[in-house]
mmCIF file of C-alpha atoms in Angstrom:
data_model
loop_
_atom_site.group_PDB
_atom_site.id
_atom_site.type_symbol
_atom_site.label_atom_id
_atom_site.label_comp_id
_atom_site.label_asym_id
_atom_site.label_seq_id
_atom_site.Cartn_x
_atom_site.Cartn_y
_atom_site.Cartn_z
ATOM 1 C CA UNK U 1 0.054 0.077 0.322
ATOM 2 C CA UNK U 2 1.831 3.479 -1.254
ATOM 3 C CA UNK U 3 0.964 6.249 0.807
ATOM 4 C CA UNK U 4 1.928 9.888 -0.491
ATOM 5 C CA UNK U 5 3.409 12.099 1.960
ATOM 6 C CA UNK U 6 -0.485 14.751 0.879
ATOM 7 C CA UNK U 7 -2.328 12.609 2.084
ATOM 8 C CA UNK U 8 -0.937 11.988 5.835
ATOM 9 C CA UNK U 9 -0.160 15.593 6.393
ATOM 10 C CA UNK U 10 -3.636 15.953 5.645
ATOM 11 C CA UNK U 11 -4.464 13.758 8.018
ATOM 12 C CA UNK U 12 -2.080 15.528 10.535
ATOM 13 C CA UNK U 13 -3.404 18.863 10.628
ATOM 14 C CA UNK U 14 -7.037 17.178 10.825
ATOM 15 C CA UNK U 15 -6.087 15.901 14.606
ATOM 16 C CA UNK U 16 -4.293 18.622 15.127
ATOM 17 C CA UNK U 17 -7.422 21.363 14.074
ATOM 18 C CA UNK U 18 -10.464 18.600 14.647
ATOM 19 C CA UNK U 19 -11.782 19.960 10.983
ATOM 20 C CA UNK U 20 -11.442 18.859 7.689
ATOM 21 C CA UNK U 21 -12.358 22.798 6.077
ATOM 22 C CA UNK U 22 -9.753 24.139 8.451
ATOM 23 C CA UNK U 23 -7.426 20.974 8.221
ATOM 24 C CA UNK U 24 -7.921 21.539 4.498
ATOM 25 C CA UNK U 25 -7.418 25.124 3.692
ATOM 26 C CA UNK U 26 -3.911 24.710 6.421
ATOM 27 C CA UNK U 27 -2.999 22.540 3.922
ATOM 28 C CA UNK U 28 -3.775 24.735 0.766
ATOM 29 C CA UNK U 29 -6.522 21.664 -0.699
ATOM 30 C CA UNK U 30 -10.322 22.905 -1.924
ATOM 31 C CA UNK U 31 -13.133 20.877 0.636
ATOM 32 C CA UNK U 32 -13.513 18.226 -2.352
ATOM 33 C CA UNK U 33 -11.032 17.100 -2.561
ATOM 34 C CA UNK U 34 -9.108 16.558 0.940
ATOM 35 C CA UNK U 35 -12.864 14.986 1.791
ATOM 36 C CA UNK U 36 -12.242 12.523 -0.966
ATOM 37 C CA UNK U 37 -8.838 12.206 0.534
ATOM 38 C CA UNK U 38 -9.228 11.195 3.722
ATOM 39 C CA UNK U 39 -12.558 8.874 2.112
ATOM 40 C CA UNK U 40 -10.059 6.667 -0.472
ATOM 41 C CA UNK U 41 -8.113 6.888 2.776
ATOM 42 C CA UNK U 42 -10.376 4.979 4.715
ATOM 43 C CA UNK U 43 -11.283 2.614 2.749
ATOM 44 C CA UNK U 44 -7.272 1.718 1.613
ATOM 45 C CA UNK U 45 -6.577 1.465 5.748
ATOM 46 C CA UNK U 46 -10.180 -0.785 6.404
ATOM 47 C CA UNK U 47 -11.053 1.950 9.418
ATOM 48 C CA UNK U 48 -12.351 5.313 9.978
ATOM 49 C CA UNK U 49 -10.370 8.235 11.673
ATOM 50 C CA UNK U 50 -13.176 10.845 12.575
ATOM 51 C CA UNK U 51 -15.959 10.454 13.530
ATOM 52 C CA UNK U 52 -18.360 13.299 12.111
ATOM 53 C CA UNK U 53 -18.771 15.934 14.671
ATOM 54 C CA UNK U 54 -21.695 18.743 15.026
ATOM 55 C CA UNK U 55 -18.675 20.891 15.503
ATOM 56 C CA UNK U 56 -16.788 19.208 13.073
ATOM 57 C CA UNK U 57 -14.355 15.874 14.498
ATOM 58 C CA UNK U 58 -13.213 14.125 16.454
ATOM 59 C CA UNK U 59 -10.384 11.928 15.973
ATOM 60 C CA UNK U 60 -10.743 7.882 16.934
ATOM 61 C CA UNK U 61 -7.652 5.590 18.504
ATOM 62 C CA UNK U 62 -6.416 3.958 14.644
ATOM 63 C CA UNK U 63 -6.746 6.938 13.218
ATOM 64 C CA UNK U 64 -4.080 8.248 16.693
ATOM 65 C CA UNK U 65 -1.931 5.192 16.092
ATOM 66 C CA UNK U 66 -1.458 7.163 12.240
ATOM 67 C CA UNK U 67 -1.053 10.075 13.136
ATOM 68 C CA UNK U 68 2.015 9.008 16.176
ATOM 69 C CA UNK U 69 3.789 7.446 12.640
ATOM 70 C CA UNK U 70 3.149 10.492 10.516
ATOM 71 C CA UNK U 71 4.949 12.001 12.913
ATOM 72 C CA UNK U 72 7.289 10.003 13.924
ATOM 73 C CA UNK U 73 7.635 10.240 9.805
ATOM 74 C CA UNK U 74 7.989 13.705 10.017
ATOM 75 C CA UNK U 75 10.884 13.746 12.161
ATOM 76 C CA UNK U 76 13.260 11.411 9.929
ATOM 77 C CA UNK U 77 12.295 12.972 7.253
ATOM 78 C CA UNK U 78 13.896 16.186 8.745
ATOM 79 C CA UNK U 79 16.888 14.328 10.190
ATOM 80 C CA UNK U 80 16.692 12.921 7.109
ATOM 81 C CA UNK U 81 17.260 16.764 5.330
ATOM 82 C CA UNK U 82 19.569 18.325 7.919
ATOM 83 C CA UNK U 83 21.716 15.282 7.171
ATOM 84 C CA UNK U 84 21.391 15.566 3.758
ATOM 85 C CA UNK U 85 22.355 19.856 3.309
ATOM 86 C CA UNK U 86 25.123 18.522 5.156
ATOM 87 C CA UNK U 87 27.038 17.810 2.622
ATOM 88 C CA UNK U 88 26.327 20.819 1.099
ATOM 89 C CA UNK U 89 28.210 22.821 3.185
ATOM 90 C CA UNK U 90 31.447 20.271 3.078
ATOM 91 C CA UNK U 91 29.958 17.470 5.841
ATOM 92 C CA UNK U 92 31.686 13.870 3.465
ATOM 93 C CA UNK U 93 29.867 11.001 6.456
ATOM 94 C CA UNK U 94 27.598 11.049 9.409
ATOM 95 C CA UNK U 95 29.374 8.231 12.147
ATOM 96 C CA UNK U 96 26.541 7.075 14.660
ATOM 97 C CA UNK U 97 27.638 6.296 17.576
ATOM 98 C CA UNK U 98 26.189 4.556 20.406
ATOM 99 C CA UNK U 99 27.567 3.621 23.306
ATOM 100 C CA UNK U 100 27.149 2.983 27.125
ATOM 101 C CA UNK U 101 27.012 4.779 30.419
ATOM 102 C CA UNK U 102 30.661 3.734 31.652
ATOM 103 C CA UNK U 103 32.395 3.639 27.996
ATOM 104 C CA UNK U 104 31.230 7.267 28.102
ATOM 105 C CA UNK U 105 32.629 8.465 31.213
ATOM 106 C CA UNK U 106 36.186 6.887 30.516
ATOM 107 C CA UNK U 107 36.525 6.321 27.537
ATOM 108 C CA UNK U 108 35.575 7.982 24.614
ATOM 109 C CA UNK U 109 35.471 11.781 25.199
ATOM 110 C CA UNK U 110 39.237 12.267 23.986
ATOM 111 C CA UNK U 111 39.220 9.416 21.064
ATOM 112 C CA UNK U 112 36.180 11.805 19.454
ATOM 113 C CA UNK U 113 38.770 14.734 20.295
ATOM 114 C CA UNK U 114 40.945 13.428 18.236
ATOM 115 C CA UNK U 115 38.624 12.107 16.089
ATOM 116 C CA UNK U 116 36.515 14.921 14.909
ATOM 117 C CA UNK U 117 39.574 16.726 14.936
ATOM 118 C CA UNK U 118 41.322 14.337 12.771
ATOM 119 C CA UNK U 119 38.080 14.191 10.133
ATOM 120 C CA UNK U 120 36.067 17.907 10.798
ATOM 121 C CA UNK U 121 34.304 16.618 6.892
ATOM 122 C CA UNK U 122 32.264 14.042 9.896
ATOM 123 C CA UNK U 123 30.160 14.568 11.777
ATOM 124 C CA UNK U 124 29.519 12.462 15.354
ATOM 125 C CA UNK U 125 26.745 11.858 16.599
ATOM 126 C CA UNK U 126 26.835 9.732 20.375
ATOM 127 C CA UNK U 127 23.474 8.263 22.244
ATOM 128 C CA UNK U 128 23.564 6.966 25.680
ATOM 129 C CA UNK U 129 22.724 3.580 26.154
ATOM 130 C CA UNK U 130 22.830 0.630 28.028
ATOM 131 C CA UNK U 131 25.041 -2.082 27.579
ATOM 132 C CA UNK U 132 22.220 -4.851 25.962
ATOM 133 C CA UNK U 133 20.904 -1.423 23.960
ATOM 134 C CA UNK U 134 24.098 -0.970 22.129
ATOM 135 C CA UNK U 135 24.446 -4.061 20.363
ATOM 136 C CA UNK U 136 20.381 -4.102 18.856
ATOM 137 C CA UNK U 137 21.347 -0.890 18.184
ATOM 138 C CA UNK U 138 24.133 -1.887 16.145
ATOM 139 C CA UNK U 139 22.918 -5.411 15.069
ATOM 140 C CA UNK U 140 19.605 -3.279 13.399
ATOM 141 C CA UNK U 141 21.974 -1.035 11.050
ATOM 142 C CA UNK U 142 20.222 2.067 13.451
ATOM 143 C CA UNK U 143 23.650 2.900 14.669
ATOM 144 C CA UNK U 144 27.097 2.425 12.655
ATOM 145 C CA UNK U 145 29.223 1.876 15.975
ATOM 146 C CA UNK U 146 28.653 0.409 19.676
ATOM 147 C CA UNK U 147 31.090 0.309 22.407
ATOM 148 C CA UNK U 148 29.155 -1.835 25.385
ATOM 149 C CA UNK U 149 30.844 -4.071 27.991
ATOM 150 C CA UNK U 150 30.543 -7.774 28.114
ATOM 151 C CA UNK U 151 29.009 -9.796 27.282
ATOM 152 C CA UNK U 152 28.339 -10.353 23.533
ATOM 153 C CA UNK U 153 24.909 -11.429 22.722
ATOM 154 C CA UNK U 154 24.250 -11.211 18.980
ATOM 155 C CA UNK U 155 27.080 -13.588 16.513
ATOM 156 C CA UNK U 156 26.219 -10.801 13.956
ATOM 157 C CA UNK U 157 27.977 -8.671 15.364
ATOM 158 C CA UNK U 158 31.687 -7.996 14.715
ATOM 159 C CA UNK U 159 34.620 -6.590 18.604
ATOM 160 C CA UNK U 160 37.088 -6.081 18.838
ATOM 161 C CA UNK U 161 38.628 -4.709 22.277
ATOM 162 C CA UNK U 162 39.515 -1.039 22.759
ATOM 163 C CA UNK U 163 40.210 0.288 27.134
ATOM 164 C CA UNK U 164 39.701 -1.070 29.874
ATOM 165 C CA UNK U 165 38.243 0.355 33.240
ATOM 166 C CA UNK U 166 37.474 -0.028 36.531
ATOM 167 C CA UNK U 167 34.661 0.064 39.440
ATOM 168 C CA UNK U 168 35.478 1.837 42.707
ATOM 169 C CA UNK U 169 32.665 2.662 45.242
ATOM 170 C CA UNK U 170 31.406 6.168 45.629
ATOM 171 C CA UNK U 171 30.644 6.802 49.734
ATOM 172 C CA UNK U 172 29.169 10.194 51.515
ATOM 173 C CA UNK U 173 32.399 11.470 53.814
ATOM 174 C CA UNK U 174 30.306 11.480 56.771
ATOM 175 C CA UNK U 175 29.781 7.508 56.176
ATOM 176 C CA UNK U 176 31.782 4.852 58.592
ATOM 177 C CA UNK U 177 33.013 3.749 55.548
ATOM 178 C CA UNK U 178 34.897 6.875 54.001
ATOM 179 C CA UNK U 179 37.896 6.068 57.084
ATOM 180 C CA UNK U 180 38.680 2.940 54.187
ATOM 181 C CA UNK U 181 40.850 2.479 51.365
ATOM 182 C CA UNK U 182 38.695 -0.023 50.249
ATOM 183 C CA UNK U 183 35.785 -2.520 50.188
ATOM 184 C CA UNK U 184 34.698 -5.661 49.150
ATOM 185 C CA UNK U 185 31.308 -6.532 48.148
ATOM 186 C CA UNK U 186 29.831 -8.976 50.276
ATOM 187 C CA UNK U 187 30.375 -5.919 53.006
ATOM 188 C CA UNK U 188 29.029 -3.295 50.218
ATOM 189 C CA UNK U 189 25.855 -5.494 50.004
ATOM 190 C CA UNK U 190 24.341 -4.350 54.596
ATOM 191 C CA UNK U 191 24.418 -0.858 52.723
ATOM 192 C CA UNK U 192 21.547 0.443 50.510
ATOM 193 C CA UNK U 193 22.925 1.589 47.182
ATOM 194 C CA UNK U 194 22.258 4.473 44.535
ATOM 195 C CA UNK U 195 22.912 2.940 41.207
ATOM 196 C CA UNK U 196 22.231 3.018 37.208
ATOM 197 C CA UNK U 197 18.206 2.312 36.180
ATOM 198 C CA UNK U 198 18.268 -1.442 35.957
ATOM 199 C CA UNK U 199 19.307 -2.837 32.571
ATOM 200 C CA UNK U 200 21.984 -0.825 32.818
ATOM 201 C CA UNK U 201 25.549 -2.855 32.432
ATOM 202 C CA UNK U 202 27.439 -2.338 36.206
ATOM 203 C CA UNK U 203 23.803 -2.926 37.824
ATOM 204 C CA UNK U 204 23.246 -6.009 35.902
ATOM 205 C CA UNK U 205 26.589 -6.633 37.064
ATOM 206 C CA UNK U 206 26.014 -6.503 40.665
ATOM 207 C CA UNK U 207 22.624 -8.306 40.880
ATOM 208 C CA UNK U 208 23.745 -11.621 39.369
ATOM 209 C CA UNK U 209 26.739 -11.298 41.748
ATOM 210 C CA UNK U 210 24.318 -10.281 44.904
ATOM 211 C CA UNK U 211 22.407 -13.720 42.934
ATOM 212 C CA UNK U 212 25.287 -15.340 42.821
ATOM 213 C CA UNK U 213 25.955 -15.026 47.355
ATOM 214 C CA UNK U 214 22.422 -15.113 48.076
ATOM 215 C CA UNK U 215 22.113 -11.390 48.753
ATOM 216 C CA UNK U 216 18.956 -9.552 47.868
ATOM 217 C CA UNK U 217 21.312 -5.832 46.253
ATOM 218 C CA UNK U 218 19.577 -3.253 47.896
ATOM 219 C CA UNK U 219 19.272 -1.016 46.079
ATOM 220 C CA UNK U 220 17.656 1.862 47.115
ATOM 221 C CA UNK U 221 17.541 4.652 44.585
ATOM 222 C CA UNK U 222 17.886 4.535 40.722
ATOM 223 C CA UNK U 223 18.642 6.996 37.744
ATOM 224 C CA UNK U 224 20.008 7.743 35.194
ATOM 225 C CA UNK U 225 23.695 9.392 35.327
ATOM 226 C CA UNK U 226 26.095 9.190 36.785
ATOM 227 C CA UNK U 227 26.021 13.225 38.467
ATOM 228 C CA UNK U 228 22.548 11.981 39.417
ATOM 229 C CA UNK U 229 24.476 9.366 41.637
ATOM 230 C CA UNK U 230 26.934 11.476 43.408
ATOM 231 C CA UNK U 231 25.063 13.862 44.170
ATOM 232 C CA UNK U 232 22.834 11.283 45.720
ATOM 233 C CA UNK U 233 25.238 9.813 47.960
ATOM 234 C CA UNK U 234 26.345 12.942 49.153
ATOM 235 C CA UNK U 235 22.746 13.550 50.666
ATOM 236 C CA UNK U 236 23.567 10.287 52.505
ATOM 237 C CA UNK U 237 20.639 8.465 50.401
ATOM 238 C CA UNK U 238 22.822 5.584 50.430
ATOM 239 C CA UNK U 239 26.277 3.932 48.715
ATOM 240 C CA UNK U 240 27.053 3.415 44.818
ATOM 241 C CA UNK U 241 28.892 1.920 42.988
ATOM 242 C CA UNK U 242 30.525 3.532 39.909
ATOM 243 C CA UNK U 243 33.631 3.550 37.336
ATOM 244 C CA UNK U 244 36.713 4.856 39.214
ATOM 245 C CA UNK U 245 36.545 7.754 36.752
ATOM 246 C CA UNK U 246 33.996 9.815 37.293
ATOM 247 C CA UNK U 247 34.649 8.913 40.984
ATOM 248 C CA UNK U 248 37.473 10.521 41.099
ATOM 249 C CA UNK U 249 36.092 13.182 39.717
ATOM 250 C CA UNK U 250 33.225 12.968 42.065
ATOM 251 C CA UNK U 251 34.998 13.072 45.079
ATOM 252 C CA UNK U 252 37.313 16.232 43.618
ATOM 253 C CA UNK U 253 33.250 18.095 43.750
ATOM 254 C CA UNK U 254 31.682 16.773 45.845
ATOM 255 C CA UNK U 255 31.522 15.680 49.566
ATOM 256 C CA UNK U 256 32.252 11.814 48.905
ATOM 257 C CA UNK U 257 35.077 9.706 48.842
ATOM 258 C CA UNK U 258 36.041 6.646 46.600
ATOM 259 C CA UNK U 259 37.353 3.402 47.948
ATOM 260 C CA UNK U 260 38.622 0.888 45.477
ATOM 261 C CA UNK U 261 35.750 -2.752 44.679
ATOM 262 C CA UNK U 262 38.304 -5.256 45.232
ATOM 263 C CA UNK U 263 36.449 -7.534 43.498
ATOM 264 C CA UNK U 264 38.327 -9.890 40.506
ATOM 265 C CA UNK U 265 34.953 -8.427 37.972
ATOM 266 C CA UNK U 266 35.878 -4.770 39.290
ATOM 267 C CA UNK U 267 37.965 -4.652 36.000
ATOM 268 C CA UNK U 268 36.039 -4.122 33.403
ATOM 269 C CA UNK U 269 36.678 -4.229 29.509
ATOM 270 C CA UNK U 270 35.341 -2.191 26.785
ATOM 271 C CA UNK U 271 34.913 -3.622 23.768
ATOM 272 C CA UNK U 272 34.658 -1.530 20.094
ATOM 273 C CA UNK U 273 31.124 -3.726 17.751
ATOM 274 C CA UNK U 274 30.492 -3.005 13.487
ATOM 275 C CA UNK U 275 28.058 -5.324 12.696
ATOM 276 C CA UNK U 276 30.110 -7.815 10.205
ATOM 277 C CA UNK U 277 29.885 -7.698 7.538
ATOM 278 C CA UNK U 278 32.373 -8.225 4.106
ATOM 279 C CA UNK U 279 34.206 -4.323 3.340
ATOM 280 C CA UNK U 280 32.463 -1.919 6.294
ATOM 281 C CA UNK U 281 32.086 1.627 5.027
ATOM 282 C CA UNK U 282 35.216 3.781 5.153
ATOM 283 C CA UNK U 283 34.146 6.415 7.753
ATOM 284 C CA UNK U 284 32.920 3.200 10.021
ATOM 285 C CA UNK U 285 36.738 1.566 9.214
ATOM 286 C CA UNK U 286 38.345 5.267 9.777
ATOM 287 C CA UNK U 287 36.556 5.234 13.236
ATOM 288 C CA UNK U 288 37.809 2.027 13.690
ATOM 289 C CA UNK U 289 41.171 2.115 12.822
ATOM 290 C CA UNK U 290 41.711 4.689 14.741
ATOM 291 C CA UNK U 291 40.390 3.540 18.851
ATOM 292 C CA UNK U 292 41.727 0.085 17.745
ATOM 293 C CA UNK U 293 44.564 0.218 15.747
ATOM 294 C CA UNK U 294 45.233 -2.883 13.521
ATOM 295 C CA UNK U 295 48.932 -3.929 14.943
ATOM 296 C CA UNK U 296 47.549 -4.032 18.364
ATOM 297 C CA UNK U 297 43.865 -4.966 17.368
ATOM 298 C CA UNK U 298 42.447 -7.775 18.094
ATOM 299 C CA UNK U 299 38.684 -9.544 17.246
ATOM 300 C CA UNK U 300 36.251 -10.705 20.570
ATOM 301 C CA UNK U 301 33.921 -13.930 19.474
ATOM 302 C CA UNK U 302 30.459 -13.854 21.140
ATOM 303 C CA UNK U 303 31.564 -17.574 22.637
ATOM 304 C CA UNK U 304 34.010 -16.218 24.642
ATOM 305 C CA UNK U 305 34.510 -12.713 26.781
ATOM 306 C CA UNK U 306 36.135 -10.089 25.544
ATOM 307 C CA UNK U 307 39.931 -9.870 25.541
ATOM 308 C CA UNK U 308 41.744 -6.954 28.098
ATOM 309 C CA UNK U 309 42.215 -3.906 25.836
ATOM 310 C CA UNK U 310 44.947 -2.874 26.443
ATOM 311 C CA UNK U 311 44.640 1.178 29.646
#
């Protein structure tokens, strides 16, 4: 079934104005032509889009569903137009990167700066997702490159060791643990925890470790963003486990202390993933080569945990 943009825009205009007459005027169509377009569309879809009332029309549930897709289509068309127009301004490519919060906090920023300076004609977009969401976005073609932590969930992806990081513990300055230099996870389980939202790699890792010990993770508060975690810890609402790099920064800004987490699994490896294909697009290949130089590159597989990369 082919749906033309003029008719879809007319549906949106009528839904917003609650009037076929005003919707037709807004889209510069004659009333008879607009009415026929709506009637033909309803026939083709097999549903009623508008209920005629004495003072206009009311959209049906089917219409509301269609309008959501029309708005999504408009957003995609706007993004398409903006991206294509950038080529007229000298942009030679667009690199869509997705990464988990830890990778963004610990590793990516300096590499993105260096790549942007070396390739100013390539536009970069970056989105913060969970590791599972990162892999799905790359595997489904919604992103070009992903940076995430193990496990590797999709064999359609080709991944390379990228960087290593470490988890640390953040506690309030006035906390009983504040004078400690390190702590085990067993000890930490006795306290309320402030963490990232469900699905975040570190949060899922802690949940699994707690279950393996027959313990419960006292996740008192879950938020989005390490800044929010640090502020909640400073307020005394719990302790937190987060990547060491942001933990060190927060210890200089907030009234919190950083402790070493004495666990083997506190050492985490970030991998860079792309969709497995015979030949990568030039822009993607340049980025992979910049972050994972061929002479030091090690590929990981879905059947084994990621190899430790250089810090």
